[in-house]
Coordinates of C-alpha atoms in Angstrom, one line a residue:
X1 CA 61.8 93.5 66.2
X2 CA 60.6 90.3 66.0
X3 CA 60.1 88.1 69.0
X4 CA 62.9 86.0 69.9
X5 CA 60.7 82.9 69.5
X6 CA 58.9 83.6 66.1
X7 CA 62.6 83.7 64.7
X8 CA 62.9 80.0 66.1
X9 CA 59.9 78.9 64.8
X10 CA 60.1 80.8 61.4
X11 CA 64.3 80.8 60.9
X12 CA 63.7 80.2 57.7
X13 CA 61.4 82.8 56.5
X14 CA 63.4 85.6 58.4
X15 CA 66.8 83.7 56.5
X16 CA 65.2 84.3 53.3
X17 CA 64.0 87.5 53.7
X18 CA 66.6 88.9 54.7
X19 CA 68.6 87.4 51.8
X20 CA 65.5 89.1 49.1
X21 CA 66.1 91.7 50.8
X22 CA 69.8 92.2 50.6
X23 CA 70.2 92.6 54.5
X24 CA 73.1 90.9 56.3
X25 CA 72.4 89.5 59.7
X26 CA 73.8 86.7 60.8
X27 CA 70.5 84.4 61.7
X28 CA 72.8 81.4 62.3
X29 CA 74.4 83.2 64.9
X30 CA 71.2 84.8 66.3
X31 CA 69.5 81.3 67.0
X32 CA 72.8 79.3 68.7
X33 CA 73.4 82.6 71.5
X34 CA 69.1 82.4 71.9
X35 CA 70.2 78.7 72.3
X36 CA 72.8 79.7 75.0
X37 CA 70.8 82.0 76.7
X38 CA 68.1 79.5 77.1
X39 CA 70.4 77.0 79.3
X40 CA 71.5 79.7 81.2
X41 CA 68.1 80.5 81.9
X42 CA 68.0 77.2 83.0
X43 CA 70.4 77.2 85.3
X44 CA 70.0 80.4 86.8
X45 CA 66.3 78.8 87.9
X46 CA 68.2 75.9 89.0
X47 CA 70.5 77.1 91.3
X48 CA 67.9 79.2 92.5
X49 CA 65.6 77.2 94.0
X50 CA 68.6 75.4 95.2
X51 CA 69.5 78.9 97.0
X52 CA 65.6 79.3 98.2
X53 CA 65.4 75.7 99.5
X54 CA 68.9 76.1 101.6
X55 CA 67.6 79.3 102.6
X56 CA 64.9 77.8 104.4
X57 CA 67.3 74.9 106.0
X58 CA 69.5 77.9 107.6
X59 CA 66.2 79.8 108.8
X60 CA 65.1 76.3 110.4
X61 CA 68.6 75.3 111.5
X62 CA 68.9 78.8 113.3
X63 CA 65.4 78.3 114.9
X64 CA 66.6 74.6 116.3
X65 CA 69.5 76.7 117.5
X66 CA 71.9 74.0 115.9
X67 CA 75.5 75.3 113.4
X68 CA 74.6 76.3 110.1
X69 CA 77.7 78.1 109.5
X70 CA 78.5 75.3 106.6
X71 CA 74.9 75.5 105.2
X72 CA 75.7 79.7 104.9
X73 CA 79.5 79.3 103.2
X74 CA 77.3 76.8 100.3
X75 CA 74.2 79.4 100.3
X76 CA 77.0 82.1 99.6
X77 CA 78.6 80.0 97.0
X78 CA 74.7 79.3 95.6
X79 CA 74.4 83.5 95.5
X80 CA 77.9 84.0 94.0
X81 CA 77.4 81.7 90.9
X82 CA 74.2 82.8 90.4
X83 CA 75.4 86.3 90.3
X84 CA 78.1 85.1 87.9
X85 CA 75.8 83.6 85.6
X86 CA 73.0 86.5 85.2
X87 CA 76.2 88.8 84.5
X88 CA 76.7 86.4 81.6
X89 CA 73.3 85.9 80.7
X90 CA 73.1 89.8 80.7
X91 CA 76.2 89.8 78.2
X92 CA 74.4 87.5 76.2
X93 CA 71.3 89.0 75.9
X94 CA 73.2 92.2 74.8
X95 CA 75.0 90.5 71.8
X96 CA 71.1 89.1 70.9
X97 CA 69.7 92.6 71.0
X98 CA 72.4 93.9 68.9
X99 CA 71.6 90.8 66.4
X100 CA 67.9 91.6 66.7
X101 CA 67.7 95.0 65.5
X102 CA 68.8 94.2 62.3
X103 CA 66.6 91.5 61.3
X104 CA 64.6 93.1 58.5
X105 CA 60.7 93.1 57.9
X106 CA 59.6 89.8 56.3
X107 CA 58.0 90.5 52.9
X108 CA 54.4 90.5 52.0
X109 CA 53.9 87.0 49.8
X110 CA 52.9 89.4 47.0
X111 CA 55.3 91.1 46.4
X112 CA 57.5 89.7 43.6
X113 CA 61.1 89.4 42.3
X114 CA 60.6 92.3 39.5
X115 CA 58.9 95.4 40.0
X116 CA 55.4 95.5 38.8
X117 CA 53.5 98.5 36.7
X118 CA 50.6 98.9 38.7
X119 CA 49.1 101.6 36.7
X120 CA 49.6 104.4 34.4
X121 CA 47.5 108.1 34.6
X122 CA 47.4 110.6 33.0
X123 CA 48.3 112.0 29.4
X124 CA 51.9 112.5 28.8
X125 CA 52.4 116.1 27.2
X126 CA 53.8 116.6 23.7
X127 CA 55.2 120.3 22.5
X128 CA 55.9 122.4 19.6
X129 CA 58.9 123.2 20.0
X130 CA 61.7 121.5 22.5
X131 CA 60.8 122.1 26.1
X132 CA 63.0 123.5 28.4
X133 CA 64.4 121.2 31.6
X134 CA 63.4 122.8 35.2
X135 CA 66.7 123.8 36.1
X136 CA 66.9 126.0 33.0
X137 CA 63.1 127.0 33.6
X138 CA 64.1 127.9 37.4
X139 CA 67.1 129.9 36.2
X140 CA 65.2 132.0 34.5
X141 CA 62.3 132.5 35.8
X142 CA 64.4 133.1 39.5
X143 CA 62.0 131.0 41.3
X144 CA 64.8 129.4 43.0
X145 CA 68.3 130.2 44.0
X146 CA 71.0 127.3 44.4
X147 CA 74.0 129.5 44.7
X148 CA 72.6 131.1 47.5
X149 CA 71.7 128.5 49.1
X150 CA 74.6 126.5 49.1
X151 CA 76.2 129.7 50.3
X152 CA 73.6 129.7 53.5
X153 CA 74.2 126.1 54.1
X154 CA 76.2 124.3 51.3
X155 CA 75.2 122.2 48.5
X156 CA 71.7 120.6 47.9
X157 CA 69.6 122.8 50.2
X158 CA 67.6 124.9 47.8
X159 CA 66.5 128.6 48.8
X160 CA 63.2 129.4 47.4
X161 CA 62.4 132.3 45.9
X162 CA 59.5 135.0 45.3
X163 CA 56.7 133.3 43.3
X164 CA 58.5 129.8 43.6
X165 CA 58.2 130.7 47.5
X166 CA 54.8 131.0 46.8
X167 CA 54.5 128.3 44.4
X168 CA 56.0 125.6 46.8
X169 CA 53.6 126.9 50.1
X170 CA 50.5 126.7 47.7
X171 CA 51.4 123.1 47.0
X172 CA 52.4 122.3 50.4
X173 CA 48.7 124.0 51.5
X174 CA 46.8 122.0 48.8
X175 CA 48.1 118.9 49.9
X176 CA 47.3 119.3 53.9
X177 CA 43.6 120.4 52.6
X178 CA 43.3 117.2 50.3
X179 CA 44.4 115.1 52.8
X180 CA 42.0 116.6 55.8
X181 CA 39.2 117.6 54.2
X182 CA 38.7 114.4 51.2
X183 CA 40.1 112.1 53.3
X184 CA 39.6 112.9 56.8
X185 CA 43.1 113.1 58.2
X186 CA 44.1 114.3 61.8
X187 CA 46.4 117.6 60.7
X188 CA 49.6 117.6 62.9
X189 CA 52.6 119.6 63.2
X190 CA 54.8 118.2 65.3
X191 CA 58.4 118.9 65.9
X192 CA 61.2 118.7 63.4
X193 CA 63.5 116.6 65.9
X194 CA 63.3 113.3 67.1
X195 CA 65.1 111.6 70.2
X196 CA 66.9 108.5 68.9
X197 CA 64.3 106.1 70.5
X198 CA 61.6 107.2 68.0
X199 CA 64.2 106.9 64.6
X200 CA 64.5 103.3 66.0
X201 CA 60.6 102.7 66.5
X202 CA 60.2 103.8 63.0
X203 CA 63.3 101.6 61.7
X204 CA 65.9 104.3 60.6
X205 CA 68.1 103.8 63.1
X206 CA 70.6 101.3 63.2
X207 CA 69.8 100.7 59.2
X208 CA 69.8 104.4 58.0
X209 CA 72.1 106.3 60.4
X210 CA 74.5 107.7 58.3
X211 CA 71.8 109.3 56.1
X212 CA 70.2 111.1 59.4
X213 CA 71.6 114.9 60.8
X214 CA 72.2 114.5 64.1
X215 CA 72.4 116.7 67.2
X216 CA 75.1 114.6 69.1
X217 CA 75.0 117.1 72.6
X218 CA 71.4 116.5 72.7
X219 CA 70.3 112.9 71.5
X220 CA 68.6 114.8 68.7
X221 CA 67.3 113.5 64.7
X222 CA 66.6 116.3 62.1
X223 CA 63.8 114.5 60.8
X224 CA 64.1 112.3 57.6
X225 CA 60.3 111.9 56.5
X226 CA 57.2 113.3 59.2
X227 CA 56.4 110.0 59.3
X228 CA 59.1 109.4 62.6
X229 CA 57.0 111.7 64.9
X230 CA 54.1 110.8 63.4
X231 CA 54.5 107.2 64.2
X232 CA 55.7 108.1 67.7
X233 CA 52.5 109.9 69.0
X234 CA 51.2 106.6 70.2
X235 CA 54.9 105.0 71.2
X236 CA 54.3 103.0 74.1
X237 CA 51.0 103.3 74.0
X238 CA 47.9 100.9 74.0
X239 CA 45.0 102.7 71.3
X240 CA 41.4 101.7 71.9
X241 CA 40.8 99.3 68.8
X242 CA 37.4 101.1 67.9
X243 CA 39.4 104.2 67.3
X244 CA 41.2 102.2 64.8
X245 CA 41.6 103.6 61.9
X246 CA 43.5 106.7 63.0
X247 CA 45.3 108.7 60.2
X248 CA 47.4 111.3 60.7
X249 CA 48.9 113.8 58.1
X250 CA 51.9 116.6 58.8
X251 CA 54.2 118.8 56.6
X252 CA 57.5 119.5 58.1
X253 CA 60.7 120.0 56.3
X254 CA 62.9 116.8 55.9
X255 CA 67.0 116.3 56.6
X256 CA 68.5 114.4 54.7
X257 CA 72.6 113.3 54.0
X258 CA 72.0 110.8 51.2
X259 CA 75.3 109.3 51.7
X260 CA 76.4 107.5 48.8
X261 CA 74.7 109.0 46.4
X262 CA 76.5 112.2 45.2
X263 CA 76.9 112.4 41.6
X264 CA 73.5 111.3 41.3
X265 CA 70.9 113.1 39.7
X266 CA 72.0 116.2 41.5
X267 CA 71.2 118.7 39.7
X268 CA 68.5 121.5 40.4
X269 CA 65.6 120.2 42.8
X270 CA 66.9 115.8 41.8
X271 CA 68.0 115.7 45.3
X272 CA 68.5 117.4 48.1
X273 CA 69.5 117.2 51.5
X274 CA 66.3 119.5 53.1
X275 CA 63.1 119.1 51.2
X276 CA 59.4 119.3 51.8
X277 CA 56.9 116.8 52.2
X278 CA 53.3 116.1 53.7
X279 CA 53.6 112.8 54.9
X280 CA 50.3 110.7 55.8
X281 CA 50.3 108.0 58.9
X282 CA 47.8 105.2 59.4
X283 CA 47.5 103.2 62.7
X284 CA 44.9 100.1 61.9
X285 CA 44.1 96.4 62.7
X286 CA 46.0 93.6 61.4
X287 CA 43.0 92.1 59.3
X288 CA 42.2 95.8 57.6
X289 CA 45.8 96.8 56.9
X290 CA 45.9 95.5 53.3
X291 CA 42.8 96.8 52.7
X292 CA 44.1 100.4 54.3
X293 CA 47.5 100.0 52.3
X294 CA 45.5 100.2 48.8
X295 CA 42.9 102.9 49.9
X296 CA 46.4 105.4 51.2
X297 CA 47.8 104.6 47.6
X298 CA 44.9 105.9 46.2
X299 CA 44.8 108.7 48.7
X300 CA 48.7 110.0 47.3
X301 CA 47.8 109.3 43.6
X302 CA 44.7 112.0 44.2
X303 CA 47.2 114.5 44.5
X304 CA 48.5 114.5 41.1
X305 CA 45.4 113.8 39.6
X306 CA 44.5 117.3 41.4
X307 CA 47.3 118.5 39.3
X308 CA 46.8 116.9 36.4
X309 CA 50.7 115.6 36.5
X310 CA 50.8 111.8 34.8
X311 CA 52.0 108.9 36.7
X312 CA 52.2 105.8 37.4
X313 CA 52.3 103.2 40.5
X314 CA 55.2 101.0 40.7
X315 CA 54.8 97.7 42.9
X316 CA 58.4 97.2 43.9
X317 CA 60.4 94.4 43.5
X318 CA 61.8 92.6 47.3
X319 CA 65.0 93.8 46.2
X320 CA 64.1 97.2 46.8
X321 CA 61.7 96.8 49.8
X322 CA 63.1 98.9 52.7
X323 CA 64.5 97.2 56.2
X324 CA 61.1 97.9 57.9
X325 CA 58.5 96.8 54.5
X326 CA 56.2 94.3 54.1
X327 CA 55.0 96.1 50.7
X328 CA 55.8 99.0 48.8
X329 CA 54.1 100.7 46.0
X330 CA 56.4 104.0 44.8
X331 CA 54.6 106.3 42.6
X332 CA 56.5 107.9 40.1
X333 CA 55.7 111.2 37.6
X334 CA 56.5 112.3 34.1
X335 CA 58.9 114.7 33.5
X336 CA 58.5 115.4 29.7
X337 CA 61.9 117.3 28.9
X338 CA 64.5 114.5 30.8
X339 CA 61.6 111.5 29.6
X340 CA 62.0 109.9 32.8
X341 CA 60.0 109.0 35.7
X342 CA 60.4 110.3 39.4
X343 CA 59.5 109.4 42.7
X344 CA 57.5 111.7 44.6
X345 CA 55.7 109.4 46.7
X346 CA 56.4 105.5 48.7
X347 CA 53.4 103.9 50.4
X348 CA 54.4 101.0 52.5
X349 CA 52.3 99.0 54.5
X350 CA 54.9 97.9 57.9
X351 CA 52.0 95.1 59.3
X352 CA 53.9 95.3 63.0
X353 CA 57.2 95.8 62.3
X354 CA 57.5 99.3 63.9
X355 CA 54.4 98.6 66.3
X356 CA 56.7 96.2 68.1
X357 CA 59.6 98.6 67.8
X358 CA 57.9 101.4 69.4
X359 CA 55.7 98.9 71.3
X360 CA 52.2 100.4 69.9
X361 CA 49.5 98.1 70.6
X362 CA 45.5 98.1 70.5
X363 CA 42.9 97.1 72.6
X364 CA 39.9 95.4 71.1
X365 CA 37.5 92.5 72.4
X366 CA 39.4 91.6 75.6
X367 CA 42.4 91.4 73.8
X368 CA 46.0 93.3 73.2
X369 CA 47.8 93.0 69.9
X370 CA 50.4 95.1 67.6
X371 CA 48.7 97.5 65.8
X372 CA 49.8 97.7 61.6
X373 CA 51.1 101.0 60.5
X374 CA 51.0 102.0 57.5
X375 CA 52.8 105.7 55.6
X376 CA 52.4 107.1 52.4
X377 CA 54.3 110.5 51.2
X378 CA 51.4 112.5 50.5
X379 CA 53.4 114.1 48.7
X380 CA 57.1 115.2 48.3
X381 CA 57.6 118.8 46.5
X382 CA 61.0 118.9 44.4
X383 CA 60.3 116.6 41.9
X384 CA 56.2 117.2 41.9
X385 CA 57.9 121.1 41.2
X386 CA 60.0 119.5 38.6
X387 CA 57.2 117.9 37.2
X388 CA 55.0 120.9 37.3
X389 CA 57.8 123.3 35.6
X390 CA 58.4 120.9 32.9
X391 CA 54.4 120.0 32.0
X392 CA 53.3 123.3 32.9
X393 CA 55.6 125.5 30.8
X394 CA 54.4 127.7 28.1
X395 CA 56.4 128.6 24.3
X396 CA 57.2 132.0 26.5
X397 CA 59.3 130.3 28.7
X398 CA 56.5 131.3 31.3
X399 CA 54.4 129.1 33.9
X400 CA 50.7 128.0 34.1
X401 CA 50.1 127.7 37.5
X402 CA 47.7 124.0 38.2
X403 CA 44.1 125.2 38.4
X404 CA 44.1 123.4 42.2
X405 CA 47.1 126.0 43.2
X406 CA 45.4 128.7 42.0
X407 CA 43.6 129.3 45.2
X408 CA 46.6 129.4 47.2
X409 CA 48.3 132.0 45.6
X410 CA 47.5 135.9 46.3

């Protein structure tokens, strides 16, 4: 959250972001209550140095041995209002709080009104004859099973099946190894629940609660993307700023409601409510973060170059930034049978955004500041699977496994 002050001094920069970036909070509002708690503030100090200086005329009265039964009825009266007013400054500060959290990251001056092609890689793959789409590849191949399934926990939670089992484990493997041995990740694997305060250091919670599966008897967040926990290691924490970089990666499976979007590009592997993905976290210092942002995109792109899948590196538009963005680059794949491009990875650069949220800070030169974090889906598997069913598919209806998989499989 931004401080209470930077929104006074920068009201309108937080107005128009939030407006770019579709958000409704009322800033208006926001600034007149910070306005009212301010002269309560006021007052409360007021009255009480008028309750410590009668304080000292009682003590001196009762020393002379002369009545101060007068001087105690006002120094009660001083205590009561005082009392009254920190209950209402209290109240006050509540309704800001609840303002607060939804003020939205402000956007990174580069980023733009339309979304930008970064970049394109790869060699889009022609056929013979017409190519089969991966749900009718999956079907017959029995890679994956979506009846059952649905029938183990309902719709849009795929069960994995023989060599597809192996398949998906081979690419989750050969991501991790990427990522920790090319470019020197911390591997973690952390837990797949989060207590609330970490989805709210991260930024999902208020924005994004209705997408998250929650544990309501225990306070508990199936987690939507590795990077809440990830994130969290260093909640409330101060890092020493020579560690700085510090990059952690993690696979863990990732919950998911997507309300509002059923009907959507549902079918097969489009989307899913539990998924996999090997997420990569980067804590850094203010000046190297845009710097760090670039080097983590080209960290996710060297995934698919591993696989030889074609893509391309969308800069998005600040209609599409996320509540806790500064800039996003989304990197999307070919699927040759459906012609379309898909999202397998978002790398986002946050500056301090959730460093304030989950009060992450850095020690460097005599100084404490917010640390930047930075995440990058390094990457998601349903649609990297789509992609490699669809490029990788032979006239036999059969699969060439990626030459990087290879290893993996036994």
């Amino acid at each position: 959250m931004f401080p209470l002050k930077f929104i006074r001094e920068n009201a309108a920069l937080i107005i128009d972001a939030a407006k770019k970036k579709g958000e409704k909070v009322d800033i208006e509002k926001l600034l007149s209550l910070d306005k009212d708690r301010r002269a309560l503030l006021g007052q409360i100090e007021s009255l009480k140095h008028i309750r410590n200086e009668k304080s000292k005329e009682v003590g001196l009265l009762k020393k002379q041995q002369k009545d101060n039964s007068a001087l105690i009825q006002e120094l009660k009266k001083t205590v009561k209002e005082i009392k009254t007013l920190e209950e209402t400054l209290k109240r006050l500060e509540s309704e800001i709080d609840n303002l607060l959290i939804w003020v939205p990251n402000i956007p990174h001056p580069s980023v733009k009104d339309e979304p930008i092609v970064i970049r394109e890689w790869g060699e889009k793959k022609e056929f013979t004859s017409p190519p089969l789409d991966h749900f009718t590849l999956s079907e017959s191949l029995g890679w994956f099973d979506f009846q059952k399934g649905a029938k183990i926990a309902g719709s849009h939670f795929p069960l994995y099946k023989g060599f597809g089992a192996t398949l998906e484990r081979a690419l989750i493997n050969y991501m991790l190894d990427l990522h920790i041995n090319q470019h020197n990740y911390i591997e973690i694997f952390p837990p797949f629940l989060a207590k609330e305060e970490c989805m709210f250091g991260t930024g999902q919670i208020p924005k994004l609660k209705e997408d998250m599966y929650i544990i309501e008897e225990d306070g508990l967040y199936l987690n939507p993307t590795a990077e809440v926990p990830l994130t969290n290691i260093h909640r409330n924490e101060v890092i020493d700023g020579n560690e700085l970089p510090i990059k952690y990666t993690a696979y863990t499976a990732c919950f998911r409601k997507e309300a509002g979007s059923y009907g959507k590009d549902t079918k097969g592997l489009m989307r899913l409510h539990q998924f996999n993905k090997v997420e990569m976290v980067n804590f850094t210092l203010p000046e190297e973060s845009y710097k760090q942002l670039e080097i983590l995109l080209n960290e996710a792109e060297a995934v698919l170059q591993g696989l030889n899948l074609p893509y391309r590196v969308i800069q998005l538009p600040l209609n599409d930034l996320s509540f806790a963005s500064a800039k996003t680059y989304d990197i999307e794949v070919w699927t040759p049978v459906s012609k379309k491009w898909l999202e397998v990875s978002s790398v986002s650069n946050f500056e301090a955004f959730q460093a304030r949220r989950a009060n992450i800070r850095y020690s460097l030169n005599g100084k404490r500041e917010f640390v930047h974090t930075l995440n990058g889906s390094g990457i998601a598997t349903p649609r990297t699977m789509i992609a490699i069913l669809e490029n990788y598919q032979k006239e036999d209806g059969t699969i060439e496994v990626p030459e990087v998989l290879k290893k993996y499989i036994r």
